Coordinates of C-alpha atoms in Angstrom, one line a residue:
M258 CA 0.0 0.0 0.0
A259 CA 1.5 3.4 -1.0
V260 CA 2.4 5.8 1.7
Q261 CA 0.2 9.0 1.4
P262 CA 1.1 12.5 2.7
N263 CA -0.9 13.6 5.7
Q264 CA -4.1 15.0 4.3
T265 CA -5.1 17.7 6.8
K266 CA -6.2 21.3 6.6
R267 CA -3.6 24.0 7.3
L268 CA -5.3 25.2 10.5
N269 CA -8.0 23.4 12.4
N270 CA -8.2 26.4 14.6
P271 CA -8.3 29.4 12.2
E272 CA -6.5 31.8 14.6
P273 CA -4.5 29.7 17.2
W274 CA -2.4 32.7 18.1
Q275 CA -5.6 34.2 19.7
D276 CA -6.1 31.2 21.9
P277 CA -4.0 31.2 25.1
K278 CA -4.5 27.5 25.5
V279 CA -2.7 26.7 22.3
K280 CA 1.1 26.3 22.6
P281 CA 3.4 27.6 19.8
Y282 CA 4.9 25.0 17.5
V283 CA 8.0 27.1 16.8
S284 CA 9.1 29.4 19.5
I285 CA 11.9 31.9 19.0
K286 CA 13.1 33.7 22.2
N287 CA 15.3 36.7 22.3
L288 CA 17.3 35.5 19.2
T289 CA 20.3 37.6 18.3
K290 CA 23.0 37.1 15.6
T291 CA 26.0 39.4 15.1
F292 CA 28.7 39.3 12.4
G293 CA 31.6 41.3 13.9
E294 CA 30.1 44.7 14.7
R295 CA 27.0 44.2 12.6
T296 CA 23.8 42.9 14.2
A297 CA 21.8 41.0 11.6
V298 CA 19.1 39.8 13.9
N299 CA 18.4 41.9 17.0
D300 CA 16.6 40.3 20.0
V301 CA 13.8 38.7 18.0
S302 CA 11.0 36.8 19.8
L303 CA 8.4 35.0 17.7
S304 CA 5.7 32.3 18.1
I305 CA 4.5 30.3 15.1
Y306 CA 1.7 27.7 15.3
K307 CA 1.3 24.3 13.9
G308 CA 0.0 24.3 10.3
E309 CA 0.8 28.0 9.7
L310 CA 2.3 29.4 6.5
F311 CA 4.2 32.3 8.2
S312 CA 6.1 34.8 6.1
L313 CA 9.0 37.0 7.0
L314 CA 8.9 40.1 4.8
G315 CA 11.3 42.9 4.5
H316 CA 13.9 44.7 2.3
S317 CA 17.2 43.1 1.5
G318 CA 19.5 43.1 4.5
C319 CA 16.8 43.3 7.1
G320 CA 17.8 40.0 8.7
K321 CA 15.0 37.7 7.5
T322 CA 17.3 35.2 5.7
T323 CA 19.7 35.1 8.6
L324 CA 16.8 34.3 10.9
L325 CA 15.7 31.5 8.5
R326 CA 19.2 30.1 8.4
M327 CA 19.3 30.0 12.3
L328 CA 16.1 28.0 12.2
A329 CA 17.6 25.6 9.7
G330 CA 20.8 25.2 11.8
F331 CA 23.1 26.7 9.1
E332 CA 23.9 29.6 11.4
S333 CA 24.5 29.6 15.2
P334 CA 22.8 32.3 17.3
T335 CA 24.9 34.7 19.2
S336 CA 22.3 34.5 21.9
G337 CA 18.7 33.4 22.4
K338 CA 16.8 30.1 22.0
I339 CA 14.9 28.2 19.3
F340 CA 12.3 25.6 20.2
I341 CA 10.5 23.3 17.6
D342 CA 7.5 21.3 18.9
G343 CA 8.7 22.0 22.5
V344 CA 12.3 20.7 22.0
D345 CA 15.3 23.1 22.3
M346 CA 17.0 23.1 18.9
T347 CA 19.3 26.0 19.5
H348 CA 22.5 24.1 19.3
T349 CA 21.3 21.0 17.4
P350 CA 23.2 20.6 14.1
A351 CA 21.2 21.0 10.9
Y352 CA 21.2 17.4 9.9
K353 CA 19.6 16.4 13.2
R354 CA 16.7 18.9 13.0
P355 CA 13.2 17.9 11.8
V356 CA 13.5 20.7 9.3
S357 CA 13.7 20.8 5.5
M358 CA 14.6 23.9 3.4
V359 CA 13.7 24.9 -0.1
F360 CA 16.4 27.2 -1.5
Q361 CA 15.9 30.1 -4.0
S362 CA 18.1 28.2 -6.5
Y363 CA 16.3 24.9 -5.7
A364 CA 19.7 23.2 -5.3
L365 CA 18.7 20.1 -7.3
F366 CA 21.5 17.6 -8.2
P367 CA 22.0 18.1 -11.9
H368 CA 23.3 14.6 -12.5
M369 CA 20.3 12.9 -10.8
T370 CA 16.8 12.3 -12.1
V371 CA 13.7 13.8 -10.5
E372 CA 13.1 10.5 -8.8
Q373 CA 16.7 10.3 -7.5
N374 CA 16.6 13.9 -6.3
I375 CA 13.4 13.4 -4.2
A376 CA 14.7 10.0 -2.8
F377 CA 18.1 11.3 -1.9
G378 CA 17.4 12.1 1.8
L379 CA 15.5 8.9 2.3
I380 CA 18.4 6.9 0.9
Q381 CA 20.8 8.7 3.2
E382 CA 18.6 7.6 6.2
G383 CA 18.8 4.0 5.1
M384 CA 15.1 3.5 4.4
N385 CA 13.8 0.3 2.8
K386 CA 13.8 0.5 -1.1
N387 CA 10.1 -0.4 -1.4
E388 CA 9.1 2.2 1.2
I389 CA 11.2 4.8 -0.6
R390 CA 9.5 4.1 -4.0
D391 CA 6.1 4.3 -2.4
R392 CA 6.8 7.5 -0.7
V393 CA 8.5 9.2 -3.7
D394 CA 5.5 8.1 -5.9
A395 CA 3.1 9.7 -3.3
Y396 CA 4.9 13.0 -3.3
L397 CA 5.3 13.1 -7.0
K398 CA 1.6 12.8 -7.3
L399 CA 1.1 15.5 -4.6
V400 CA 3.2 18.0 -6.6
Q401 CA 1.6 16.9 -9.9
M402 CA 4.9 15.6 -11.3
S403 CA 4.0 12.0 -11.9
G404 CA 5.5 10.9 -15.2
Y405 CA 8.6 13.1 -14.8
E406 CA 10.5 10.6 -12.7
H407 CA 13.3 10.0 -15.2
R408 CA 13.9 13.6 -16.3
R409 CA 16.9 15.6 -15.1
P410 CA 16.7 19.2 -13.8
H411 CA 17.8 20.7 -17.1
Q412 CA 14.8 19.1 -18.8
L413 CA 12.4 20.9 -16.5
S414 CA 10.9 24.4 -16.5
G415 CA 11.4 26.7 -13.5
G416 CA 8.0 25.9 -12.1
E417 CA 8.7 22.1 -12.4
R418 CA 12.1 22.4 -10.7
Q419 CA 10.4 24.3 -7.9
R420 CA 7.9 21.5 -7.4
V421 CA 10.6 18.9 -7.3
A422 CA 12.5 20.9 -4.7
L423 CA 9.4 21.1 -2.6
A424 CA 8.7 17.3 -3.0
R425 CA 12.3 16.6 -1.9
S426 CA 11.7 18.8 1.2
L427 CA 8.4 17.2 2.1
V428 CA 9.2 13.5 1.4
K429 CA 11.1 13.2 4.7
Q430 CA 8.0 14.4 6.5
P431 CA 9.6 17.1 8.5
K432 CA 8.0 19.1 11.2
L433 CA 9.0 22.4 9.6
V434 CA 9.6 23.5 6.0
L435 CA 11.6 26.7 5.4
L436 CA 11.3 28.4 2.1
D437 CA 13.9 31.1 1.0
E438 CA 12.4 33.2 -1.8
P439 CA 11.0 30.0 -3.3
L440 CA 9.3 31.7 -6.3
A441 CA 11.8 34.5 -7.1
A442 CA 13.1 32.8 -10.2
L443 CA 9.7 32.4 -11.9
D444 CA 8.1 34.9 -14.2
K445 CA 5.0 36.8 -13.0
K446 CA 2.2 34.6 -14.4
L447 CA 3.9 31.4 -13.3
R448 CA 4.7 32.9 -9.9
E449 CA 1.0 33.8 -9.4
R450 CA -0.2 30.3 -10.3
T451 CA 2.5 28.6 -8.2
Q452 CA 1.6 30.7 -5.1
L453 CA -1.8 29.0 -5.0
E454 CA -0.4 25.6 -5.8
L455 CA 2.0 26.0 -2.8
V456 CA -0.8 27.0 -0.5
N457 CA -2.9 24.0 -1.6
I458 CA 0.0 21.6 -1.1
Q459 CA 0.7 23.0 2.3
E460 CA -2.9 22.6 3.3
K461 CA -2.9 19.0 2.2
V462 CA 0.3 17.9 4.0
G463 CA -0.5 20.0 7.1
V464 CA 3.2 20.9 7.7
T465 CA 4.2 24.2 9.1
F466 CA 5.9 26.5 6.6
I467 CA 8.0 29.6 7.2
M468 CA 8.8 31.6 4.1
V469 CA 11.2 34.5 3.5
S470 CA 10.1 36.9 0.8
H471 CA 10.6 40.5 -0.3
D472 CA 7.5 40.2 -2.6
Q473 CA 4.6 41.8 -0.8
E474 CA 1.9 40.4 -3.1
E475 CA 3.4 36.9 -2.6
A476 CA 3.3 37.1 1.2
M477 CA -0.2 38.7 1.2
T478 CA -1.6 35.9 -1.0
M479 CA 0.0 32.9 0.7
S480 CA 0.4 33.7 4.4
T481 CA -1.7 33.0 7.5
R482 CA 0.4 35.7 9.2
I483 CA 3.3 38.0 8.2
G484 CA 6.2 39.4 10.2
I485 CA 7.5 42.7 8.9
M486 CA 11.3 43.0 9.5
N487 CA 13.6 46.0 9.4
T488 CA 17.2 46.4 10.7
G489 CA 17.1 43.0 12.4
R490 CA 13.9 43.5 14.3
I491 CA 10.3 42.5 13.7
L492 CA 8.1 45.6 13.6
Q493 CA 4.7 44.1 13.3
I494 CA 3.1 40.6 13.2
G495 CA -0.4 40.1 11.9
S496 CA -2.6 38.6 9.2
P497 CA -2.4 40.1 5.7
T498 CA -5.6 42.1 6.4
E499 CA -4.3 43.4 9.8
I500 CA -0.9 44.4 8.3
Y501 CA -2.5 46.2 5.4
E502 CA -5.5 47.8 7.0
Y503 CA -4.0 48.5 10.5
P504 CA -0.2 49.2 10.2
N505 CA 1.4 50.1 13.5
S506 CA 4.0 52.5 12.1
R507 CA 4.9 54.7 9.2
Y508 CA 7.5 52.2 8.0
V509 CA 5.0 49.3 7.8
A510 CA 2.3 51.5 6.2
D511 CA 4.8 52.7 3.6
F512 CA 6.3 49.3 3.0
I513 CA 3.1 47.4 2.4
G514 CA 1.4 48.5 -0.8
S515 CA 0.9 52.2 -1.7
V516 CA -0.1 54.8 0.8
N517 CA -0.7 58.5 1.2
L518 CA 0.9 59.9 4.4
F519 CA -0.4 63.3 5.7
D520 CA 1.8 64.7 8.5
G521 CA 0.0 67.0 11.0
L522 CA -1.1 67.8 14.6
I523 CA -4.0 66.5 16.6
V524 CA -6.3 69.5 17.3
E525 CA -9.2 67.7 18.8
E526 CA -9.3 64.3 20.6
K527 CA -12.6 62.5 21.4
S528 CA -13.5 59.0 22.4
D529 CA -14.5 58.0 18.9
H530 CA -12.4 60.2 16.7
V531 CA -9.5 62.7 16.3
I532 CA -9.3 65.8 14.2
V533 CA -5.9 66.5 12.5
K534 CA -4.6 69.7 11.0
S535 CA -2.1 69.1 8.2
T536 CA -0.3 71.8 6.1
M537 CA -0.5 69.3 3.2
L538 CA -4.3 69.7 2.9
E539 CA -6.8 72.5 2.7
K540 CA -9.3 70.8 5.0
N541 CA -8.7 69.1 8.4
L542 CA -8.7 65.3 8.6
Y543 CA -11.4 63.5 10.6
V544 CA -10.3 60.0 11.7
S545 CA -12.6 57.6 13.5
H546 CA -11.5 54.5 15.5
S547 CA -8.2 56.1 16.4
A548 CA -5.8 55.2 19.1
S549 CA -5.9 57.7 21.9
M550 CA -3.3 60.5 21.4
P551 CA -3.2 63.9 23.1
V552 CA -4.0 67.2 21.5
G553 CA -0.9 68.7 20.0
A554 CA 0.7 65.4 19.2
Q555 CA 2.6 65.2 15.9
I556 CA 1.3 62.3 13.9
S557 CA 0.8 61.0 10.4
V558 CA -2.5 59.9 8.9
A559 CA -2.3 57.1 6.4
V560 CA -4.9 56.7 3.7
R561 CA -4.7 54.0 1.0
P562 CA -5.1 55.2 -2.6
E563 CA -8.0 52.9 -3.3
K564 CA -10.0 54.4 -0.4
I565 CA -9.9 57.9 -1.9
M566 CA -12.7 58.9 -4.3
L567 CA -12.1 61.2 -7.3
T568 CA -14.7 63.7 -8.6
T569 CA -15.1 66.9 -10.5
E570 CA -17.7 68.2 -8.1
E571 CA -16.7 70.0 -4.9
P572 CA -17.6 67.8 -1.9
K573 CA -19.7 69.1 1.0
G574 CA -18.4 69.1 4.6
D575 CA -15.5 70.4 6.5
Y576 CA -13.2 67.3 6.6
N577 CA -11.3 64.8 4.5
W578 CA -11.3 66.5 1.1
T579 CA -9.0 68.6 -1.0
G580 CA -8.8 69.9 -4.6
G581 CA -6.0 69.4 -7.1
I582 CA -4.8 68.9 -10.7
V583 CA -4.3 65.6 -12.4
Q584 CA -0.6 65.5 -13.0
D585 CA -0.3 61.9 -14.4
I586 CA -2.3 58.8 -14.9
A587 CA -0.8 55.3 -14.8
Y588 CA -2.9 52.8 -16.7
L589 CA -2.5 49.2 -15.3
G590 CA -5.3 47.4 -17.1
D591 CA -7.7 46.6 -14.3
V592 CA -7.0 49.8 -12.4
S593 CA -5.6 53.3 -13.1
I594 CA -3.5 55.3 -10.6
Y595 CA -4.1 59.0 -10.7
Y596 CA -1.3 61.3 -9.4
V597 CA -3.1 64.5 -8.2
K598 CA -1.0 67.6 -7.2
V599 CA -2.8 69.6 -4.5
N600 CA -2.3 73.3 -3.6
S601 CA 0.4 72.5 -1.0
G602 CA 2.5 70.9 -3.8
A603 CA 2.0 67.4 -2.4
V604 CA 1.1 64.6 -4.8
I605 CA -1.7 62.3 -3.7
L606 CA -2.2 58.8 -5.3
V607 CA -5.8 57.7 -6.1
T608 CA -6.5 54.2 -7.4
T609 CA -9.7 53.6 -9.4
A610 CA -11.1 50.5 -11.0
N611 CA -11.4 50.7 -14.8
F612 CA -15.1 50.0 -15.3
V613 CA -14.9 51.8 -18.7
R614 CA -12.2 52.0 -21.4
A615 CA -9.5 54.7 -21.2
A616 CA -11.0 56.7 -24.0
E617 CA -14.4 56.9 -22.1
R618 CA -12.9 58.2 -18.9
S619 CA -14.4 61.5 -17.7
I620 CA -11.2 62.6 -15.9
Q621 CA -8.1 63.2 -17.9
W622 CA -4.6 64.8 -17.6
D623 CA -4.6 68.4 -16.3
D624 CA -8.2 68.3 -15.1
K625 CA -9.2 70.1 -11.9
V626 CA -10.5 67.5 -9.5
F627 CA -11.5 66.9 -5.9
L628 CA -10.5 64.1 -3.6
Y629 CA -12.4 62.9 -0.6
W630 CA -12.5 59.9 1.7
K631 CA -14.5 58.5 4.6
P632 CA -13.6 59.0 8.3
E633 CA -12.8 55.3 8.8
S634 CA -10.4 55.2 5.9
G635 CA -7.6 56.9 7.7
I636 CA -5.2 55.4 10.3
V637 CA -3.3 57.6 12.8
L638 CA 0.4 56.7 13.2
S639 CA 2.9 58.1 15.6
M640 CA 5.9 59.8 13.9

């Protein structure tokens, strides 16, 4: 009887991090890594739960790959602890950890067939030949590569090589799979298709994935939660929705997607809203559901471009609108991005869905327009 991968859903409990009774599957405690005088990872603590697809996202050099390599055992921490399934793995060598890694380059053996590449780790462990064959067949089927057993890596496309690398990592049935920019080598369309394939495979096997990426769209599409890193620290952890809709700092708001940031002072603070005066806009900003901040505090208000409405008619009301001139229009097919220069000289981005063809648009270059947005569209961020 063929060995089948564990067919379970990614998360039986949709948000285990919200349940104090659930223990983390991977626990990183005060982890630090220095190279000479440079601190690559700075006192990071992180809890990841069984079945998650957790992404570490940040610019190059932020420390995300170093953190991943410490989890794999390829780098030794300067200080701190790493626990996997309750076991201290801090000083356990890489080959003894229940961890597999999918590298950006895939690192397939060029002289071996697909079947031999996937079976390599099982052969090294001395597994029975019949069991190896059954397990390799099962994982070839899982990644939809049945029939490719005798091909070599140079005979495969980038997406096919990525699937073989994933099968090779999963076939040993590890407790944790680490992915280092796994889709970076693929073109845009293939990358988008492979993102969903990876998620489906991860849901079927039920293994915990930790992925490093600099691609925001990739992390947002695939992840249960995301950790935003900068200069060796994790700035915010949350679901894709939380990270995008409720960033906790200017850096996170500016890093994830496009955003308009209006600097100003709080001139009124109430239990359900604040009013902000900004020299960038003609009208004050009215922001609901804001964190409590004192009058006179210097803050920024973040408003996403898709939450701003564009019109040729002057809005009514005393808040959350301004006039300007359309300076540029970027046509992206499904949406257009309007760059509107307001009287202060600031340029505000507005994203609109293209319900009509470009020639039928009522607003064009150099048109005088008005921008407005709802009170709940803004987020107050400390500077």
